[in-house]
Short mmCIF file of C-alpha atoms in Angstrom, two decimals:
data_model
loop_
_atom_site.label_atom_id
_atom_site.label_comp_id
_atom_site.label_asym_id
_atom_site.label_seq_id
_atom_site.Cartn_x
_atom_site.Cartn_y
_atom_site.Cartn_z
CA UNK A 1 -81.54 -4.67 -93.43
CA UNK A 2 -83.52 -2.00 -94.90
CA UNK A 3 -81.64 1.15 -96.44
CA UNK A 4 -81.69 4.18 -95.11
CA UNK A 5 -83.56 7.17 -96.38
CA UNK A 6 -80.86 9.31 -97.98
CA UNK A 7 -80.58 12.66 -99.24
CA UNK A 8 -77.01 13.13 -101.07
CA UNK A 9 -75.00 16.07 -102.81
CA UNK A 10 -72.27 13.54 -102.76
CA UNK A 11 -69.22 14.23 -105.10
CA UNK A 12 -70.78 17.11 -107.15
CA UNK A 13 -68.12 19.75 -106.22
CA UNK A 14 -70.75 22.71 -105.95
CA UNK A 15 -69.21 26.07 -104.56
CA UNK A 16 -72.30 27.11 -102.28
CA UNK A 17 -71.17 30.90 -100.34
CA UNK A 18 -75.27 31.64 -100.45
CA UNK A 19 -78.53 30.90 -99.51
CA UNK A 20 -79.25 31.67 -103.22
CA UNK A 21 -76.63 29.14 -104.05
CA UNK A 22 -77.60 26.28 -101.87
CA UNK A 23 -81.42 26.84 -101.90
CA UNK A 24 -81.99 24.99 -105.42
CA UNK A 25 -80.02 22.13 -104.40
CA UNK A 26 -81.81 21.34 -100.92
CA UNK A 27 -85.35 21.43 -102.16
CA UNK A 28 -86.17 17.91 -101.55
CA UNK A 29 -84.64 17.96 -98.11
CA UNK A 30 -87.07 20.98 -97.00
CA UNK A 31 -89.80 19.00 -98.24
CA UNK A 32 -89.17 15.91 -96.46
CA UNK A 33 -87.72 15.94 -92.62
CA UNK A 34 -87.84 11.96 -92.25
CA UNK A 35 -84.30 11.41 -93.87
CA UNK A 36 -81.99 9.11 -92.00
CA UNK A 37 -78.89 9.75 -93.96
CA UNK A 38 -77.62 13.24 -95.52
CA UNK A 39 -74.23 12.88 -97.78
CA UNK A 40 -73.09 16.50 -98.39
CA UNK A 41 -69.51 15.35 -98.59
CA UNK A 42 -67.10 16.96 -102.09
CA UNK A 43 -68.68 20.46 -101.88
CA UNK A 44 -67.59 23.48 -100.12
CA UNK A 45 -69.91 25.49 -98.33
CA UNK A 46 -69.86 29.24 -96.94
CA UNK A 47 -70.88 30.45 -93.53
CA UNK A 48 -73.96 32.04 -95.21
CA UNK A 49 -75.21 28.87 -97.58
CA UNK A 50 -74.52 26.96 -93.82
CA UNK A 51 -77.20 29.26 -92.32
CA UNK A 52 -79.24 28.60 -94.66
CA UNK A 53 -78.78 24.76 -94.32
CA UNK A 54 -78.84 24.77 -90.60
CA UNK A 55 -82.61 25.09 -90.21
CA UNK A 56 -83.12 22.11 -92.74
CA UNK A 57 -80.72 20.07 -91.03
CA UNK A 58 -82.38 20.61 -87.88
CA UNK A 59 -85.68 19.72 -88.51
CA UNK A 60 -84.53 16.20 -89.77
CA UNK A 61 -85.67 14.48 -86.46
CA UNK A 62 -85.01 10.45 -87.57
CA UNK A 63 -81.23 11.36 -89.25
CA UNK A 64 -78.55 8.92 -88.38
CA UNK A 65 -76.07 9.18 -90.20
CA UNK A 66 -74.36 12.86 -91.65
CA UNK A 67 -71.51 12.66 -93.59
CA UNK A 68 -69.81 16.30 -93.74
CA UNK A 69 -66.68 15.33 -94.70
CA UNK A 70 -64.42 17.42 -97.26
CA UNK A 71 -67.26 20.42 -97.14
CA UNK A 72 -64.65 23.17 -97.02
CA UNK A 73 -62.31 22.86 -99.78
CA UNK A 74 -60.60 26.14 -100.75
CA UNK A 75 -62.75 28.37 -97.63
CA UNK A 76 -60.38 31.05 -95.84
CA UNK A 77 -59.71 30.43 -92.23
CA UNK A 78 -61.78 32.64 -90.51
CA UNK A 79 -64.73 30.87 -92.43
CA UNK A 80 -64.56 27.32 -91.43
CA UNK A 81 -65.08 27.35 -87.44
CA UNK A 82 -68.12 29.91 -87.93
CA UNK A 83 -69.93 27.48 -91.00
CA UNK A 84 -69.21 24.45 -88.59
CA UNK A 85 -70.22 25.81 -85.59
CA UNK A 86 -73.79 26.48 -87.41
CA UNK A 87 -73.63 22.91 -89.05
CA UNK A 88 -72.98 21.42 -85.79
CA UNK A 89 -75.68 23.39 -83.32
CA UNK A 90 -78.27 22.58 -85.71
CA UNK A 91 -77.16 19.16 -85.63
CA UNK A 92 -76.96 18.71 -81.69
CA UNK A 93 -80.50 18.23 -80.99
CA UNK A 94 -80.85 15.62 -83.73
CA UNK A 95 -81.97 12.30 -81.18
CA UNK A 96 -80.81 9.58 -83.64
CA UNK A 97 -77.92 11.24 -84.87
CA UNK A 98 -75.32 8.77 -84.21
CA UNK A 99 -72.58 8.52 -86.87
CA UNK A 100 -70.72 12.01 -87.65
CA UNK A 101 -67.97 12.22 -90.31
CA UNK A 102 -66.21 14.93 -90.84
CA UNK A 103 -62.96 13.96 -92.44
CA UNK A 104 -61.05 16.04 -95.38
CA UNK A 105 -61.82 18.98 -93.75
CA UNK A 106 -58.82 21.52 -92.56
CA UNK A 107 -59.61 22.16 -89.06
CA UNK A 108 -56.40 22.06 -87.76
CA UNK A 109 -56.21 24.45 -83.86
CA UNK A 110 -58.65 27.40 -85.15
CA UNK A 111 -61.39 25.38 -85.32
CA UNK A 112 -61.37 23.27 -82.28
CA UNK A 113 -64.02 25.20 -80.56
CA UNK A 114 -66.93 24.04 -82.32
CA UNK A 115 -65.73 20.47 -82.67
CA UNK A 116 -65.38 20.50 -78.57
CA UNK A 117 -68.44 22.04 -78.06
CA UNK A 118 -70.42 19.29 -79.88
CA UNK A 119 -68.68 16.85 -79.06
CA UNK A 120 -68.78 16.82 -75.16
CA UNK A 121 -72.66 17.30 -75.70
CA UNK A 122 -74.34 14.99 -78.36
CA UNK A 123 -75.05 12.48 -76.33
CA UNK A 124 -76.56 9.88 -79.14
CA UNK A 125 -72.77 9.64 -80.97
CA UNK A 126 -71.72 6.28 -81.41
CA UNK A 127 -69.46 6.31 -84.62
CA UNK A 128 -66.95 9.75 -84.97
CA UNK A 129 -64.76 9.50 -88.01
CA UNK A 130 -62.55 11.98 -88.21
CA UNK A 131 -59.37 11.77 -90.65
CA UNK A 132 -56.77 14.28 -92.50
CA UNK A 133 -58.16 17.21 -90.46
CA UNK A 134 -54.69 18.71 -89.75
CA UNK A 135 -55.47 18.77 -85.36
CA UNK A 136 -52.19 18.40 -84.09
CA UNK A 137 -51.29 17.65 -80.61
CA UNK A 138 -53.11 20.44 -78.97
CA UNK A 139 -56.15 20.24 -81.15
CA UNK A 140 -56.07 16.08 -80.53
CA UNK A 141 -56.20 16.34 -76.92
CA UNK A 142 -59.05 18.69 -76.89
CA UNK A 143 -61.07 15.87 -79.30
CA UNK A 144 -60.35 13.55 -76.55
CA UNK A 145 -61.28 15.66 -73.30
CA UNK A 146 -64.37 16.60 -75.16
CA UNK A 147 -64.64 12.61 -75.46
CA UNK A 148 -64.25 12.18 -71.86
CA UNK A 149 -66.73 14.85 -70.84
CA UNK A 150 -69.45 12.98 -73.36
CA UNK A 151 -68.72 9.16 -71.28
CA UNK A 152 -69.56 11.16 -68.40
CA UNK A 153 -72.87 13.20 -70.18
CA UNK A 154 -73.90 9.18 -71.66
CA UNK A 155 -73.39 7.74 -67.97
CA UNK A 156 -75.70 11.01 -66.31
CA UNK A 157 -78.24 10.06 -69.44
CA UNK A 158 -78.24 5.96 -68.21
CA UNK A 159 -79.04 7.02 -64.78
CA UNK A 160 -81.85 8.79 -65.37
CA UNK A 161 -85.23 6.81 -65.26
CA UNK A 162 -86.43 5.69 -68.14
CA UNK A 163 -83.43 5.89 -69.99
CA UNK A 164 -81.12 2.72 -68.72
CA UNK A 165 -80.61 1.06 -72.50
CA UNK A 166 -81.38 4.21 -74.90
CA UNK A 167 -78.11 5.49 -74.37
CA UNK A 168 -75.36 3.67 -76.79
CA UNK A 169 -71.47 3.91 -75.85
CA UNK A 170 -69.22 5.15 -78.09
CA UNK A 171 -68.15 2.79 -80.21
CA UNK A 172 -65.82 4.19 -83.12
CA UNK A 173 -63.47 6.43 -83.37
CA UNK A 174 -61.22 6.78 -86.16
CA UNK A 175 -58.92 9.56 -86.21
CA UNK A 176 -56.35 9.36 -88.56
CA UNK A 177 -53.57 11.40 -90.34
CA UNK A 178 -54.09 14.45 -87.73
CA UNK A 179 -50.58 14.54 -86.28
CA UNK A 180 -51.52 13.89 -82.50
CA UNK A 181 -48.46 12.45 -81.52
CA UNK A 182 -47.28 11.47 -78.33
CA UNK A 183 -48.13 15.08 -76.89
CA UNK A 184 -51.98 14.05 -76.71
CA UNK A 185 -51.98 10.30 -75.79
CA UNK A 186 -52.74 11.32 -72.44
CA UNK A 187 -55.65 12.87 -72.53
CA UNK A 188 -57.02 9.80 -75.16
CA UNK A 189 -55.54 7.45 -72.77
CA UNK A 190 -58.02 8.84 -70.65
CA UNK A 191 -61.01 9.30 -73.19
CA UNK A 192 -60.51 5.25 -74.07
CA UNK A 193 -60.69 4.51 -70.28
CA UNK A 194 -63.81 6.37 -70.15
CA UNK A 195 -65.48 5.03 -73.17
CA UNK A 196 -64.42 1.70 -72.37
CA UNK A 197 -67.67 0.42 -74.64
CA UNK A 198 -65.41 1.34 -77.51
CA UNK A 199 -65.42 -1.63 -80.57
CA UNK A 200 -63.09 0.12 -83.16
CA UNK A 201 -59.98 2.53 -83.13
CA UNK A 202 -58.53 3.26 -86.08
CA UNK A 203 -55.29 6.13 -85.64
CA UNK A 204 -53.12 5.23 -88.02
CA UNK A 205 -50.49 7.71 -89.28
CA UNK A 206 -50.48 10.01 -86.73
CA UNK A 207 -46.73 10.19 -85.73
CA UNK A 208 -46.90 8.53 -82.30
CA UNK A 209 -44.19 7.04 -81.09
CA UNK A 210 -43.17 4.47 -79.11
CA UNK A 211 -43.81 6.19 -75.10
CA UNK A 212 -47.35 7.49 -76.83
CA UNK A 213 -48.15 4.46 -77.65
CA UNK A 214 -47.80 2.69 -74.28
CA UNK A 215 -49.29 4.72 -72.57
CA UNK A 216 -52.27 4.97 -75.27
CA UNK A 217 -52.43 1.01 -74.81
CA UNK A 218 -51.54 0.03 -71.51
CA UNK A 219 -53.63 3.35 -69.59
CA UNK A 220 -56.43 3.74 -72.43
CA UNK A 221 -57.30 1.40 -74.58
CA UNK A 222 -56.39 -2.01 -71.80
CA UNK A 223 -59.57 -0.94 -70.59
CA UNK A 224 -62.07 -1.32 -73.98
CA UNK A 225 -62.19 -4.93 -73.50
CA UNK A 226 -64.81 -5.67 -76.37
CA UNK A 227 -62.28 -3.98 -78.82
CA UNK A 228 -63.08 -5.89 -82.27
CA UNK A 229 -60.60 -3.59 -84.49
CA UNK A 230 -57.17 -1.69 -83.40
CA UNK A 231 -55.13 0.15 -86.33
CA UNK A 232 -52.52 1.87 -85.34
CA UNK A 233 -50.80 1.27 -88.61
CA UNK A 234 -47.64 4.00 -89.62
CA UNK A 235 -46.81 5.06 -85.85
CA UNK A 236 -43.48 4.31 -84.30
CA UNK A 237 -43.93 1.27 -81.87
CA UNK A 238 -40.45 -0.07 -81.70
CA UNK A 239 -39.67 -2.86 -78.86
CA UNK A 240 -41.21 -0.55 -76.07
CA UNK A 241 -44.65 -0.15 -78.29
CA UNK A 242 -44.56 -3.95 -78.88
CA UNK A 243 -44.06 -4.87 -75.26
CA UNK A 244 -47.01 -2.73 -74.28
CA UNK A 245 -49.05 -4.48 -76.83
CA UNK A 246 -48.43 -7.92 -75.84
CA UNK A 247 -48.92 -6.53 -72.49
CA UNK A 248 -53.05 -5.95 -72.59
CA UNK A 249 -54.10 -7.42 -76.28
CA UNK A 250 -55.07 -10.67 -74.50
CA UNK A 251 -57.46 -9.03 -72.81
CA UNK A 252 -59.54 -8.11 -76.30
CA UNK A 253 -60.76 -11.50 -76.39
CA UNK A 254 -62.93 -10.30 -79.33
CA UNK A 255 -60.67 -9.08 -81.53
CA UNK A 256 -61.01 -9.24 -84.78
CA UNK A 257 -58.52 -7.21 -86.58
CA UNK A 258 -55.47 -5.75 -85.71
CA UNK A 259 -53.10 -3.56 -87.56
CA UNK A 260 -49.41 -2.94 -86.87
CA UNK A 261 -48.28 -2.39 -90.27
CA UNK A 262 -45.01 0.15 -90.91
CA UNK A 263 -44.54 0.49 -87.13
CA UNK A 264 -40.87 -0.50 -86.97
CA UNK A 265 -42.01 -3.37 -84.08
CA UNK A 266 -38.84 -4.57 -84.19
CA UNK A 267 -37.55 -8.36 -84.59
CA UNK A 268 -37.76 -8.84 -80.67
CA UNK A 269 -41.20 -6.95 -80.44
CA UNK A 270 -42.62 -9.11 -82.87
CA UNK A 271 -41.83 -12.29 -81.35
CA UNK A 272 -43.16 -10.61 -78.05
CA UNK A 273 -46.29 -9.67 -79.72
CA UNK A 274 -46.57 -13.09 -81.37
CA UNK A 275 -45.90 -15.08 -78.43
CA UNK A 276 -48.65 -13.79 -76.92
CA UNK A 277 -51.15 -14.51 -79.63
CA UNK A 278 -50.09 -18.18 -79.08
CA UNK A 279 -51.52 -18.23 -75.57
CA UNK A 280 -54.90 -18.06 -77.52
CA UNK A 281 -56.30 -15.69 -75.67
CA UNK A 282 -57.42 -13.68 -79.21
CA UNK A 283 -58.99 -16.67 -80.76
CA UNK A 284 -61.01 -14.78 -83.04
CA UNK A 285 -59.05 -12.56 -84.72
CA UNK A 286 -59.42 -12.73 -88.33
CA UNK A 287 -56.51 -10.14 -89.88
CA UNK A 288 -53.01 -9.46 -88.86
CA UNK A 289 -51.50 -6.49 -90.95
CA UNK A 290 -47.80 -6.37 -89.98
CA UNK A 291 -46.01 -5.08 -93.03
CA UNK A 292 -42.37 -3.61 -92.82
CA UNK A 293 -41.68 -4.07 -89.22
CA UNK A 294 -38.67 -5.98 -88.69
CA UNK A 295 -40.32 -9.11 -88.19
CA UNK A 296 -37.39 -11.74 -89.12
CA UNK A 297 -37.27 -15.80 -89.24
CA UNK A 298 -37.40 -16.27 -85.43
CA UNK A 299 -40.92 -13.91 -85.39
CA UNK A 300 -42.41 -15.85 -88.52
CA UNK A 301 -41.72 -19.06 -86.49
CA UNK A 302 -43.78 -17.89 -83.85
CA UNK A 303 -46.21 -17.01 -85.31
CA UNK A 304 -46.47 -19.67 -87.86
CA UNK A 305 -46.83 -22.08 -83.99
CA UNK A 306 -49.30 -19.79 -83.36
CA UNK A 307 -51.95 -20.94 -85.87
CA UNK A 308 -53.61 -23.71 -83.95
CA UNK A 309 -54.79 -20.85 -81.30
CA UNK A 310 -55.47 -18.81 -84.29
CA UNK A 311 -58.72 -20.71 -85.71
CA UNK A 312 -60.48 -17.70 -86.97
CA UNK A 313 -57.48 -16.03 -88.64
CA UNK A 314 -57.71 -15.82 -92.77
CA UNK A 315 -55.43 -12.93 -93.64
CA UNK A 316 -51.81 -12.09 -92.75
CA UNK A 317 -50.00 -8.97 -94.22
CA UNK A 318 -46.09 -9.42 -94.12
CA UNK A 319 -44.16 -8.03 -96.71
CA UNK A 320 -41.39 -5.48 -96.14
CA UNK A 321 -39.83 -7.49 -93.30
CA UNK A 322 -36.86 -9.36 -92.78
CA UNK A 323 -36.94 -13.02 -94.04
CA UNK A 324 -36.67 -15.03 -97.02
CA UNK A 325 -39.45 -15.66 -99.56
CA UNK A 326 -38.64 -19.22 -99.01
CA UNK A 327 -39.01 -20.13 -95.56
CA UNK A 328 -40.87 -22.75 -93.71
CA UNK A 329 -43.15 -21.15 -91.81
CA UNK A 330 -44.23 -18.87 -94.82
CA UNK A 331 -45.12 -22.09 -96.35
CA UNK A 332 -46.93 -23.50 -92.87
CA UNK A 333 -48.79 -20.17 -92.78
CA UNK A 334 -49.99 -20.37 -96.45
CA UNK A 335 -51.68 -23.91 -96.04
CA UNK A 336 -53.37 -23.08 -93.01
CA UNK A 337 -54.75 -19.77 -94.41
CA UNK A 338 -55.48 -21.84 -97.43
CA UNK A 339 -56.98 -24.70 -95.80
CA UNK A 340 -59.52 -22.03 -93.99
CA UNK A 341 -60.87 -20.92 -97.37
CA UNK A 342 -61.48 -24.08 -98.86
CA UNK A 343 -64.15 -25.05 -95.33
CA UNK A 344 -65.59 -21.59 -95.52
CA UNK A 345 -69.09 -21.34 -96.41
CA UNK A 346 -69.68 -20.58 -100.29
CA UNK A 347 -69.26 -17.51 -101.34
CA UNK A 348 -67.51 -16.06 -98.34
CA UNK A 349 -64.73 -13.48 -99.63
CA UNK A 350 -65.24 -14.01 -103.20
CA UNK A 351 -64.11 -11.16 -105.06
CA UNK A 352 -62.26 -9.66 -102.28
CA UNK A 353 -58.83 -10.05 -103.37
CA UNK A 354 -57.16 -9.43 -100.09
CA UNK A 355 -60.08 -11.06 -98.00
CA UNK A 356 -57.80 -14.48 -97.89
CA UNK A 357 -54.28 -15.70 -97.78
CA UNK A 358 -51.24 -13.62 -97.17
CA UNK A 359 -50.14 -10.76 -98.94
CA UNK A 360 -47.71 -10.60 -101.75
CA UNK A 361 -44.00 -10.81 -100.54
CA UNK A 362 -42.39 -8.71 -103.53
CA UNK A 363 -40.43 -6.32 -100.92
CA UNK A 364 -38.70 -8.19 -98.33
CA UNK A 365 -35.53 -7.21 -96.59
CA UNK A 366 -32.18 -8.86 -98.09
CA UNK A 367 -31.35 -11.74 -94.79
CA UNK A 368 -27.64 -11.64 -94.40
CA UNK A 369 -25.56 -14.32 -93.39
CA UNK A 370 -23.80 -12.54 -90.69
CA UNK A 371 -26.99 -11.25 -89.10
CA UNK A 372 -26.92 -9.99 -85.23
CA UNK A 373 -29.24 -11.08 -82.58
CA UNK A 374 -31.14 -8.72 -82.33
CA UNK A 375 -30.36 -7.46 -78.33
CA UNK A 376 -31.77 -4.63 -76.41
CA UNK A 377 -30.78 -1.35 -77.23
CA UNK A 378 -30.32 1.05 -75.36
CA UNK A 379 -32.33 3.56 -76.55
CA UNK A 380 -35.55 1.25 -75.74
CA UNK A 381 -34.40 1.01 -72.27
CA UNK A 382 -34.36 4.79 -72.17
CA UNK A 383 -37.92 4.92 -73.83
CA UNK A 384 -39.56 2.36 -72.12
CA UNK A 385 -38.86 4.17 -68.91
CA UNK A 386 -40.02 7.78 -70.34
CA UNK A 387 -43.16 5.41 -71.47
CA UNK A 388 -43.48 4.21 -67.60
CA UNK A 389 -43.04 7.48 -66.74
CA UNK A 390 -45.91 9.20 -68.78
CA UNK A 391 -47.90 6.47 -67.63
CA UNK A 392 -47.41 6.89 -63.92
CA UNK A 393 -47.37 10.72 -64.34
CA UNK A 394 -50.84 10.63 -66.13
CA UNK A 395 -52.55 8.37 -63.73
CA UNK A 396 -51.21 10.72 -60.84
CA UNK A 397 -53.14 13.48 -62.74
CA UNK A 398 -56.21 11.80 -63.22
CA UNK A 399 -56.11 10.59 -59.69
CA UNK A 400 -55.39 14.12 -58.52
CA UNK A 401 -58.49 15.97 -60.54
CA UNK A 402 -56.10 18.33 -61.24
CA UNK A 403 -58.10 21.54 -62.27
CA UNK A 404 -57.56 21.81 -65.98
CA UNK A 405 -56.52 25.34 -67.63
CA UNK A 406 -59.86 27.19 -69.28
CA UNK A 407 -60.13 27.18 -73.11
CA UNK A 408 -62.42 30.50 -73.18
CA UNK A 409 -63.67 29.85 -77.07
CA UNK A 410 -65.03 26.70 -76.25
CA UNK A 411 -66.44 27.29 -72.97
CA UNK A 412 -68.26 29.92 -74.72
CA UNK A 413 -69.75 27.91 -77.20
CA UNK A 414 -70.09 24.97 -74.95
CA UNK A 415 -72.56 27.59 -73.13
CA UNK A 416 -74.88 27.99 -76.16
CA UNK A 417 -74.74 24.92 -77.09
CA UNK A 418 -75.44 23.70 -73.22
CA UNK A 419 -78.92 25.95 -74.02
CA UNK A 420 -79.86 23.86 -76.52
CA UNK A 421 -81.90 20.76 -75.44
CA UNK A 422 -81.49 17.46 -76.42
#
């Protein structure tokens, strides 16, 4: 594949407040507007440099790709939603536009408005990465309205004549390290059932815990069945997060990677999880991250029988749990692993040092002797029925149309963006 056309400022930590600042360092973008790929990321950039940026940006008809990410570094609050919201109107119109990052970048509530706005609207998005932006729960669930608004703007778009295959789903969205919690999994229960086209979710560290994240699987993301990659990784799943996992992942039939790593799944909810896997409904998946989450000698067992529905699988993360270096099906799991390397096709993984094998089991939990079955506690039962709860309370919600409260800022800007044409 042929590289992109790229302009970059990448990594040169410029401090751009004007248009006297910036306008030395965007010369050869003004005299070129057939760039597909702009890196402006590891420079901070004023409200008046990003009016003088805006035009530029917006004459760049073929761009593809922008990367924006870590753009404000050290900019006072009342700065950052009024430079994005002119980075981001002069980037609505953009037709090809499809991959947006904007992580590094302290958004957090204030600046909501702007990322709604374009959001709900740019119709060509396909890839949104969005990481360590400080959202929150209230800030989260806005991302993910303004997500469901744009399934419904991409579905309008399909229907029109002429336009039945130029319209893309969305099909990543990473939004990590923003503190959503279990507050917002509603509302991206509901974007994920609307962008059901979705291939990738990545949400890891976001302090969700275990009634978020059923009903973020079991009403959201049950419906994206082409899902190729699910990391959830440092959320709290416990049993009641595991259960709802085994519950819809056969019904990714494509996955490819999935990653449960320092989610406290429990000893029972790994076996559930793993039992699962065994019915071979997830054939393809090629990397299982599970690290420090309980998983104990009966788990590894299962999932160790689990290898013969498990063709495509060539990397398995498992340290921090609860079994000994030693055991049988660690050994079982290492030739199979190892046997898939050696019939690989030449050159596959090399020099990728955690492409193969399993990881390096230097932190395992001491086993003792007078270890308990592990039974159900209850606390799960208690949050597995808040979790059914939330789940039956959303879909009562959705099913209602219940009229949701006005967020004035963005509706305004929603407005002037709505005035610009695509």
């Amino acid at each position: 594949m042929a590289s992109l056309k790229l302009f970059t400022l990448e990594g040169k930590g410029l401090k751009l407040d004007s248009e006297a600042d910036i306008e030395p360092h965007i010369k050869e973008l003004q005299a070129s507007n057939d760039f597909e790929e702009i890196r402006l990321q590891g420079n901070t950039i004023g409200v008046d440099a990003s009016k003088a940026l805006a035009p530029v940006l917006s004459s760049q008809k073929n761009l593809q790709i922008a990367n924006l990410a870590d753009i404000f570094t050290g900019r006072l609050l009342h700065e950052i939603p009024a430079a994005l919201s002119t980075l981001l109107t002069a980037l609505l119109p953009l037709p090809h536009l499809h991959t947006l990052n904007l992580s590094d970048n302290a958004f957090g509530f204030n600046t909501r408005a702007p990322l709604v706005a374009f959001l709900s609207a740019h119709i060509p998005l396909r890839h949104l990465i969005l990481t360590n932006n400080g959202l929150g729960p209230e800030a989260g669930a806005k991302i993910a309205e303004a997500l469901t608004t744009l399934a419904a703007k991409k579905a309008e778009a399909r229907e029109k004549e002429g336009e039945t295959t130029a319209v893309q789903p969305l099909e990543t969205v990473v939004c990590g390290r923003n503190r959503l919690e279990s507050g917002s999994m509603a509302a991206w229960a509901r974007a994920f059932e609307a962008n059901a086209g979705v291939r990738e979710v990545k949400m890891v560290q976001n302090g969700i815990r275990q009634e978020g994240i059923a009903l973020l699987l079991k009403s959201g993301l049950r419906h994206a069945k082409g899902l190729r990659v699910l990391d959830l990784q440092d959320n709290t799943f416990t049993a009641v997060g595991a259960r709802a996992l085994s519950e819809v992942v056969g019904g990714w039939a494509g996955l490819r990677e999935l990653g449960v790593s320092d989610c406290l799944l429990s000893a029972r909810g790994a076996v559930l999880l793993f039992e699962k896997l065994r019915e071979g409904a997830n054939a393809g998946l090629e990397v299982l991250r599970c690290q420090y989450g309980e998983v104990d000698a009966k788990g590894l067992k299962v999932l160790a029988e689990a290898q013969d529905k498990l063709p495509k699988l060539r990397r398995v993360e498992l340290n921090g749990n609860k079994f000994d270096e030693d055991d049988p099906s660690i050994e079982t799991l290492r030739e199979k692993l190892q046997e898939r390397e050696e019939k690989a096709e030449s050159g596959v993984g090399e020099g990728e040092e955690d492409y193969w094998g399993i990881d390096d089991l230097d932190d395992l939990e001491e086993v003792s002797d007078e270890e308990e079955e592990d039974e159900e506690e209850p606390g799960d039962v208690d949050a597995e029925e808040e979790a059914d709860k939330e789940i039956k309370q959303a879909d009562e919600a959705e099913n209602e149309n219940v009229a949701q409260e006005r967020d004035t800022d963005v509706d305004a800007l929603a407005d002037k963006l709505g005035k610009t044409s695509l």
